[in-house]
Short mmCIF file of C-alpha atoms in Angstrom, two decimals:
data_model
loop_
_atom_site.label_atom_id
_atom_site.label_comp_id
_atom_site.label_asym_id
_atom_site.label_seq_id
_atom_site.Cartn_x
_atom_site.Cartn_y
_atom_site.Cartn_z
CA MET O 129 9.82 32.16 5.65
CA ALA O 130 8.10 35.37 4.03
CA ILE O 131 4.78 34.96 1.67
CA THR O 132 7.06 36.76 -1.49
CA ASN O 133 9.00 33.53 -1.09
CA PHE O 134 6.11 30.70 -1.21
CA GLU O 135 4.59 32.97 -4.18
CA VAL O 136 8.20 32.59 -5.98
CA TYR O 137 8.06 28.75 -5.55
CA ALA O 138 4.23 29.05 -6.55
CA THR O 139 5.35 30.98 -9.88
CA ARG O 140 8.60 28.74 -10.84
CA LEU O 141 6.61 25.69 -10.21
CA ARG O 142 3.59 26.55 -12.41
CA ASP O 143 6.03 27.95 -15.40
CA ASP O 144 5.63 25.36 -18.07
CA ARG O 145 9.14 27.05 -19.97
CA LEU O 146 11.13 25.65 -16.90
CA SER O 147 12.34 21.66 -17.55
CA VAL O 148 10.80 18.87 -15.67
CA LYS O 149 14.08 18.66 -13.83
CA LEU O 150 14.47 21.60 -12.84
CA LYS O 151 11.14 21.73 -11.33
CA GLN O 152 12.23 18.42 -9.44
CA THR O 153 15.04 20.63 -7.95
CA ILE O 154 13.18 23.62 -7.27
CA ALA O 155 10.72 21.02 -5.44
CA HIS O 156 13.42 19.23 -3.48
CA GLU O 157 14.65 22.61 -2.18
CA LEU O 158 11.23 23.56 -0.75
CA CYS O 159 11.05 20.32 0.68
CA GLU O 160 14.42 20.60 2.31
CA SER O 161 13.09 23.97 3.53
CA LEU O 162 10.01 22.41 5.32
CA GLU O 163 11.65 21.76 8.98
CA PHE O 164 12.82 25.30 9.06
CA PHE O 165 9.10 26.09 8.98
CA GLN O 166 7.08 27.72 11.59
CA LEU O 167 3.53 26.94 12.30
CA GLN O 168 2.06 30.50 11.25
CA ASP O 169 4.11 29.15 7.32
CA TYR O 170 2.82 26.40 7.29
CA SER O 171 -0.76 28.59 6.70
CA ARG O 172 0.58 30.34 4.15
CA PHE O 173 2.12 27.43 2.80
CA VAL O 174 -1.15 25.63 2.24
CA SER O 175 -2.82 28.16 0.69
CA ILE O 176 -0.51 29.22 -2.14
CA LEU O 177 1.79 26.22 -2.53
CA TRP O 178 -0.70 23.13 -2.13
CA PRO O 179 -3.10 24.11 -5.40
CA VAL O 180 0.05 24.46 -7.27
CA ILE O 181 1.49 20.87 -5.93
CA ARG O 182 -1.93 19.43 -6.41
CA ASP O 183 -1.69 20.73 -10.35
CA LEU O 184 1.17 19.12 -10.93
CA LEU O 185 0.24 15.69 -9.43
CA LEU O 186 -2.94 15.73 -11.60
CA LYS O 187 -1.95 17.27 -14.65
CA THR O 188 1.35 15.74 -15.57
CA PRO O 189 1.32 11.88 -16.17
CA PRO O 190 2.38 9.44 -13.86
CA VAL O 191 5.78 7.56 -15.62
CA PHE O 192 7.08 4.26 -15.19
CA VAL O 193 10.66 4.62 -15.35
CA SER O 194 12.57 4.60 -11.44
CA THR O 195 15.02 7.58 -12.78
CA ALA O 196 12.95 9.94 -15.29
CA PRO O 197 12.56 13.17 -14.28
CA GLU O 198 8.99 13.46 -13.90
CA GLN O 199 9.29 10.53 -11.44
CA ARG O 200 11.45 12.18 -9.47
CA LEU O 201 9.40 15.20 -9.37
CA ARG O 202 6.08 13.48 -8.53
CA SER O 203 7.80 11.55 -5.41
CA THR O 204 9.35 15.05 -4.18
CA LEU O 205 5.65 16.54 -4.48
CA LEU O 206 4.00 13.77 -2.25
CA GLU O 207 7.25 14.23 0.22
CA ILE O 208 6.58 17.56 0.82
CA ILE O 209 2.55 16.38 1.15
CA GLN O 210 3.99 13.73 3.60
CA ARG O 211 5.91 16.01 5.79
CA ILE O 212 3.65 19.01 6.39
CA PRO O 213 2.17 18.27 10.08
CA HIS O 214 -1.01 17.32 10.81
CA SER O 215 -2.17 19.90 12.90
CA GLU O 216 -5.04 22.91 12.64
CA VAL O 217 -3.40 24.24 9.46
CA PHE O 218 -3.82 21.08 7.59
CA LYS O 219 -8.04 20.67 8.30
CA PRO O 220 -9.09 22.83 5.33
CA ILE O 221 -7.35 20.75 2.87
CA VAL O 222 -7.73 17.47 4.37
CA GLN O 223 -10.47 16.55 2.80
CA GLU O 224 -9.15 17.56 -1.35
CA VAL O 225 -5.59 16.23 -0.08
CA VAL O 226 -7.26 12.40 0.61
CA THR O 227 -9.57 12.74 -2.53
CA THR O 228 -6.44 14.12 -4.95
CA LEU O 229 -4.57 11.19 -3.31
CA VAL O 230 -7.21 8.52 -3.87
CA SER O 231 -7.12 9.33 -7.56
CA LEU O 232 -3.56 9.58 -8.30
CA VAL O 233 -3.27 5.63 -6.64
CA LYS O 234 -5.29 4.82 -9.82
CA ILE O 235 -3.10 6.11 -12.49
CA GLU O 236 0.32 6.20 -10.69
CA ASN O 237 3.08 3.78 -10.45
CA GLU O 238 3.73 1.43 -7.25
CA ASP O 239 6.25 3.67 -5.36
CA ASN O 240 4.37 6.79 -5.76
CA ALA O 241 0.90 4.71 -5.07
CA VAL O 242 2.55 3.31 -1.56
CA VAL O 243 3.47 6.87 -0.38
CA CYS O 244 0.01 7.59 -1.20
CA LEU O 245 -1.82 5.36 0.60
CA LYS O 246 0.60 5.75 3.76
CA ILE O 247 -0.48 9.39 3.62
CA ILE O 248 -4.27 8.93 3.56
CA TYR O 249 -3.73 6.14 6.46
CA GLU O 250 -2.03 8.52 8.87
CA LEU O 251 -4.72 11.67 7.46
CA HIS O 252 -7.68 9.58 7.95
CA ARG O 253 -6.29 7.98 11.38
CA MET O 254 -6.03 11.93 12.41
CA TYR O 255 -9.68 13.70 10.73
CA ARG O 256 -12.04 10.45 10.52
CA GLN O 257 -14.77 12.80 10.99
CA LEU O 258 -13.89 15.24 8.02
CA LEU O 259 -13.03 12.14 5.70
CA GLU O 260 -16.80 10.42 5.72
CA SER O 261 -17.44 11.02 1.94
CA ILE O 262 -14.38 9.45 1.27
CA ALA O 263 -15.19 6.11 2.62
CA GLN O 264 -17.04 4.43 -0.57
CA PRO O 265 -14.76 5.68 -3.35
CA PHE O 266 -11.47 3.89 -1.30
CA LEU O 267 -13.67 0.47 -1.19
CA GLU O 268 -14.50 0.72 -4.39
CA LEU O 269 -10.49 1.27 -5.02
CA ALA O 270 -9.95 -1.54 -2.54
CA SER O 271 -11.78 -3.83 -4.52
CA GLU O 272 -10.43 -3.18 -7.91
CA ILE O 273 -6.83 -4.17 -6.11
CA TYR O 274 -8.00 -7.55 -5.06
CA ARG O 275 -9.44 -7.98 -8.19
CA ASN O 276 -6.61 -7.47 -10.31
CA ALA O 277 -4.52 -10.10 -8.43
CA ASP O 278 -4.20 -12.86 -10.77
CA GLN O 279 -2.49 -9.88 -13.11
CA MET O 280 -0.15 -9.05 -10.45
CA LEU O 281 0.55 -12.76 -10.13
CA LYS O 282 1.42 -12.68 -13.80
CA ALA O 283 3.79 -10.05 -13.81
CA MET O 284 5.85 -11.79 -10.91
CA ASP O 285 5.85 -14.88 -13.32
CA SER O 286 7.29 -12.68 -15.87
CA MET O 287 10.42 -11.36 -14.08
CA ASP O 288 12.68 -13.90 -15.42
CA THR O 289 12.24 -12.29 -18.73
CA PRO O 290 15.46 -10.19 -19.25
CA ALA O 291 14.94 -6.40 -18.77
CA SER O 292 15.50 -5.57 -22.13
CA LEU O 293 12.81 -7.48 -23.50
CA SER O 294 10.52 -6.51 -20.80
CA THR O 295 8.08 -3.68 -20.63
CA PRO O 296 5.66 -1.89 -18.00
CA ASN O 297 1.90 -2.31 -18.89
CA VAL O 298 1.42 1.05 -20.07
CA ASN O 299 1.11 2.28 -23.53
CA LEU O 300 4.36 2.52 -25.17
CA MET O 301 3.53 5.63 -27.63
CA SER O 302 2.79 7.54 -24.70
CA PRO O 303 5.23 10.05 -23.87
CA SER O 304 5.20 9.49 -19.70
CA ALA O 305 6.32 5.58 -21.09
CA MET O 306 8.90 6.96 -23.16
CA SER O 307 9.97 9.68 -20.97
CA PRO O 308 13.94 9.18 -20.73
CA GLY O 309 15.86 9.07 -17.54
CA PRO O 310 18.65 11.74 -15.95
CA ASP O 311 21.99 11.55 -18.20
CA THR O 312 23.47 9.75 -15.45
CA GLY O 313 22.75 6.69 -13.18
CA ASP O 314 20.93 4.77 -15.46
CA ALA O 315 22.15 1.26 -14.35
CA ALA O 316 19.95 1.65 -11.42
CA SER O 317 16.52 2.49 -13.45
CA LYS O 318 14.06 0.39 -13.44
CA ASN O 319 10.69 -0.62 -14.81
CA LEU O 320 8.10 -0.17 -12.00
CA SER O 321 4.19 -1.56 -12.19
CA PRO O 322 1.27 0.23 -12.30
CA ALA O 323 -0.08 0.86 -8.98
CA THR O 324 -3.40 -1.45 -9.46
CA ALA O 325 -0.84 -4.11 -10.16
CA SER O 326 1.21 -4.01 -7.54
CA PHE O 327 1.88 -6.63 -4.44
CA LYS O 328 3.59 -3.63 -2.50
CA VAL O 329 0.33 -1.42 -3.28
CA LEU O 330 -1.69 -4.06 -2.19
CA THR O 331 -0.09 -4.46 1.08
CA GLU O 332 -0.84 -0.98 2.26
CA VAL O 333 -4.41 -1.17 1.69
CA PRO O 334 -6.31 -3.67 4.32
CA ILE O 335 -4.70 -1.05 7.19
CA ILE O 336 -6.98 1.56 5.67
CA VAL O 337 -10.20 -0.37 5.01
CA VAL O 338 -9.94 -1.23 8.37
CA SER O 339 -9.90 2.20 9.47
CA ILE O 340 -12.25 3.35 7.30
CA ILE O 341 -14.77 0.25 8.46
CA GLN O 342 -14.23 0.82 11.86
CA ALA O 343 -15.27 5.06 11.65
CA ASN O 344 -18.46 3.85 8.92
CA ARG O 345 -20.13 0.99 10.27
CA ARG O 346 -22.57 1.13 7.45
CA HIS O 347 -20.36 0.36 4.52
CA ALA O 348 -19.53 -2.34 6.26
CA GLU O 349 -21.36 -5.57 5.60
CA GLN O 350 -22.25 -4.91 1.80
CA PHE O 351 -18.23 -4.38 1.21
CA VAL O 352 -17.20 -7.28 3.10
CA THR O 353 -19.91 -10.29 1.46
CA GLY O 354 -18.36 -8.34 -1.77
CA ILE O 355 -14.59 -8.17 -1.52
CA LEU O 356 -14.55 -11.84 0.76
CA PRO O 357 -14.26 -14.04 -2.69
CA LEU O 358 -11.65 -11.49 -3.84
CA ILE O 359 -9.36 -11.63 -0.67
CA LEU O 360 -9.78 -15.56 -0.52
CA HIS O 361 -8.33 -15.85 -3.71
CA MET O 362 -5.55 -13.77 -3.57
CA LEU O 363 -4.67 -16.00 -0.46
CA GLU O 364 -4.72 -18.69 -2.69
CA LEU O 365 -1.90 -17.83 -4.63
CA ASN O 366 1.04 -18.82 -2.82
CA GLN O 367 0.48 -22.28 -4.35
CA ARG O 368 1.23 -21.01 -7.27
CA GLY O 369 3.83 -18.40 -6.35
CA ALA O 370 5.84 -20.85 -4.00
CA GLY O 371 7.69 -21.66 -6.91
CA ALA O 372 9.69 -18.69 -7.08
CA GLN O 373 11.75 -19.53 -3.54
CA SER O 374 13.28 -21.83 -5.65
CA GLU O 375 16.94 -22.02 -5.81
CA GLY O 376 17.66 -21.54 -9.59
CA ALA O 377 14.98 -18.13 -9.34
CA GLY O 378 16.56 -14.70 -9.50
CA HIS O 379 17.13 -11.75 -6.83
CA SER O 380 14.33 -9.97 -8.01
CA LEU O 381 12.13 -12.90 -8.88
CA ARG O 382 12.83 -14.11 -5.00
CA ALA O 383 12.23 -10.26 -4.18
CA ALA O 384 8.64 -10.09 -6.39
CA ASN O 385 7.60 -13.93 -4.21
CA VAL O 386 8.62 -11.82 -0.87
CA ASP O 387 6.45 -9.01 -1.69
CA LEU O 388 3.44 -11.68 -2.72
CA ILE O 389 3.71 -13.41 0.89
CA THR O 390 4.22 -10.07 2.86
CA ALA O 391 0.66 -8.73 0.67
CA GLN O 392 -1.11 -12.15 1.80
CA SER O 393 0.26 -11.71 5.59
CA LYS O 394 -1.39 -8.21 5.63
CA THR O 395 -4.77 -10.05 3.95
CA LEU O 396 -4.91 -12.91 6.17
CA SER O 397 -4.76 -9.80 8.82
CA PHE O 398 -7.68 -8.32 7.09
CA LEU O 399 -9.16 -11.47 7.18
CA ALA O 400 -9.43 -12.15 10.79
CA PHE O 401 -10.81 -8.51 10.91
CA PHE O 402 -13.36 -9.79 9.73
CA ALA O 403 -13.86 -13.12 11.04
CA ARG O 404 -14.01 -11.43 14.64
CA GLY O 405 -16.87 -8.72 13.33
CA PHE O 406 -18.26 -10.61 10.71
CA THR O 407 -18.40 -14.24 11.73
CA ALA O 408 -21.87 -15.18 9.97
CA LEU O 409 -20.47 -13.82 6.62
CA LEU O 410 -17.33 -16.30 7.26
CA LEU O 411 -18.63 -19.86 8.26
CA PRO O 412 -19.56 -20.65 4.33
CA PHE O 413 -16.00 -20.49 3.49
CA GLN O 414 -14.68 -21.54 6.79
CA ASP O 415 -13.07 -24.98 5.20
CA ARG O 416 -11.27 -23.08 2.55
CA ILE O 417 -10.01 -20.67 4.97
CA ALA O 418 -8.10 -23.02 7.27
CA LYS O 419 -6.65 -25.17 4.15
CA LEU O 420 -5.79 -21.77 2.48
CA THR O 421 -4.30 -20.48 6.09
CA LEU O 422 -2.03 -23.96 6.41
CA GLY O 423 -0.58 -23.13 2.98
CA LEU O 424 0.26 -19.53 3.73
CA LEU O 425 2.28 -20.69 6.78
CA CYS O 426 4.19 -23.98 4.41
CA ALA O 427 4.73 -21.09 1.30
CA CYS O 428 6.27 -18.61 3.99
CA PRO O 429 10.04 -17.73 2.86
CA ALA O 430 12.15 -19.35 6.21
CA GLU O 431 13.82 -15.54 6.31
CA SER O 432 10.48 -13.57 6.63
CA THR O 433 10.04 -14.00 10.40
CA ALA O 434 7.94 -10.48 10.80
CA THR O 435 5.44 -12.30 8.24
CA ARG O 436 5.73 -15.63 9.72
CA LYS O 437 5.02 -14.23 12.79
CA GLU O 438 1.86 -11.89 11.85
CA MET O 439 0.44 -14.64 9.96
CA LEU O 440 0.30 -16.84 13.78
CA ILE O 441 -1.43 -13.80 15.49
CA ALA O 442 -4.41 -13.75 12.72
CA THR O 443 -4.59 -17.70 12.28
CA ARG O 444 -4.91 -17.35 16.36
CA HIS O 445 -7.65 -14.57 16.15
CA ILE O 446 -9.76 -16.71 13.24
CA VAL O 447 -9.27 -19.81 15.44
CA ALA O 448 -11.14 -17.84 18.42
CA THR O 449 -14.28 -17.34 16.27
CA GLU O 450 -16.56 -20.31 15.43
CA ILE O 451 -14.63 -20.93 12.49
CA ARG O 452 -11.97 -22.93 14.81
CA LYS O 453 -14.26 -25.93 13.79
CA ALA O 454 -12.57 -26.01 10.20
CA PHE O 455 -8.76 -25.92 11.67
CA VAL O 456 -9.43 -28.91 13.82
CA PRO O 457 -9.65 -31.81 10.55
CA LEU O 458 -5.89 -30.14 9.99
CA ALA O 459 -4.38 -30.23 13.52
CA ASP O 460 -1.69 -32.70 12.74
CA ARG O 461 -0.11 -30.72 10.02
CA PHE O 462 -0.19 -27.25 12.10
CA LEU O 463 1.47 -29.97 14.93
CA ASP O 464 4.59 -29.75 12.69
CA MET O 465 6.46 -27.33 14.03
CA GLN O 466 8.29 -27.01 10.43
CA VAL O 467 4.84 -25.64 9.87
CA LEU O 468 3.95 -23.06 12.18
CA VAL O 469 7.28 -21.59 12.78
CA GLY O 470 9.76 -22.72 9.89
CA SER O 471 13.06 -23.49 9.14
CA GLY O 472 14.73 -20.10 9.62
CA LEU O 473 17.25 -20.13 12.65
CA ALA O 474 15.20 -17.01 13.65
CA SER O 475 11.64 -17.53 13.44
CA GLN O 476 12.94 -21.03 15.04
CA CYS O 477 14.03 -18.77 18.37
CA ILE O 478 11.55 -16.20 18.41
CA LEU O 479 8.09 -17.96 17.19
CA LYS O 480 8.07 -20.51 19.63
CA PRO O 481 5.71 -18.97 21.61
CA PHE O 482 3.53 -17.84 19.09
CA ALA O 483 2.90 -20.90 17.38
CA PHE O 484 2.50 -22.90 20.84
CA SER O 485 -0.08 -20.16 21.88
CA LEU O 486 -1.97 -21.04 18.63
CA LEU O 487 -1.81 -24.88 19.23
CA ALA O 488 -3.49 -24.37 23.29
CA ASP O 489 -6.10 -22.36 21.36
CA LEU O 490 -7.04 -24.91 18.44
#
């Protein structure tokens, strides 16, 4: 692609006279053309178009309606970043890209924030040595997200409110909140939660934190000490959220409860990582950890086979440490196959080997 074409895209995306819908069309065209780029094209792309994409994402307020033109534009811009090959041409901007994405997670809606976090993880995995400076800011963001667990549960419990009466947690007088959706397809429109109040976003956080701690051990002990109470509190929310599985629960509420259980499964794996590397910090909470682990297995929906499998694996890692002795008084409960593998047919067919391995370790 000729350099003049990159400059045309940059000029049009910068043009304040163009509508958001037209800019989204331009961005979509650019995104679809990425697969035809040659390696030398990406170098020019990064130097010419990355500053434009960055400015659009940072200067355009996020919106919380799934079908709004602004949302579609922002989603397309993030997809462009995600599709750029992580090669040598990305190195000059990788710190700026990750810093920008961390900033966006703090203000974005849940859908865009999930994409931001997936990009952050992939970039940190590829460029750990270049990204030491983002360790502390991201760990602080992770703590903030876990601190909002009660707010997330409150939003989930309000799912049974009719859509016409409910609104996202944003300033309703702001232009971004009131931005209309497109002319057609409004029936599919839905409100999006703020990123820092979403279990979907929280689900993506643990694996990035583990990657950062493995690369930056000096941040580890202080961070684990601070976030551990937040993690334990979040894992105990299942007792309050389990009611969403009742037959009378609406589809949205049941889906939200699955998001909660999935986030807790990832967090339990997070806790297992801490148990293996920072056992001494977890020992004062060992009885609490044993009880909440049992509670999570009891609350896991019958159809969530993959989630239950992850819980069993995480629990096995935990009982492989000194914390095991706190599980012994609860051994009778763990011997119940309904607790370990659940009532789902798929779970009973697939998970028994994992359950037996856990019992053998216990």
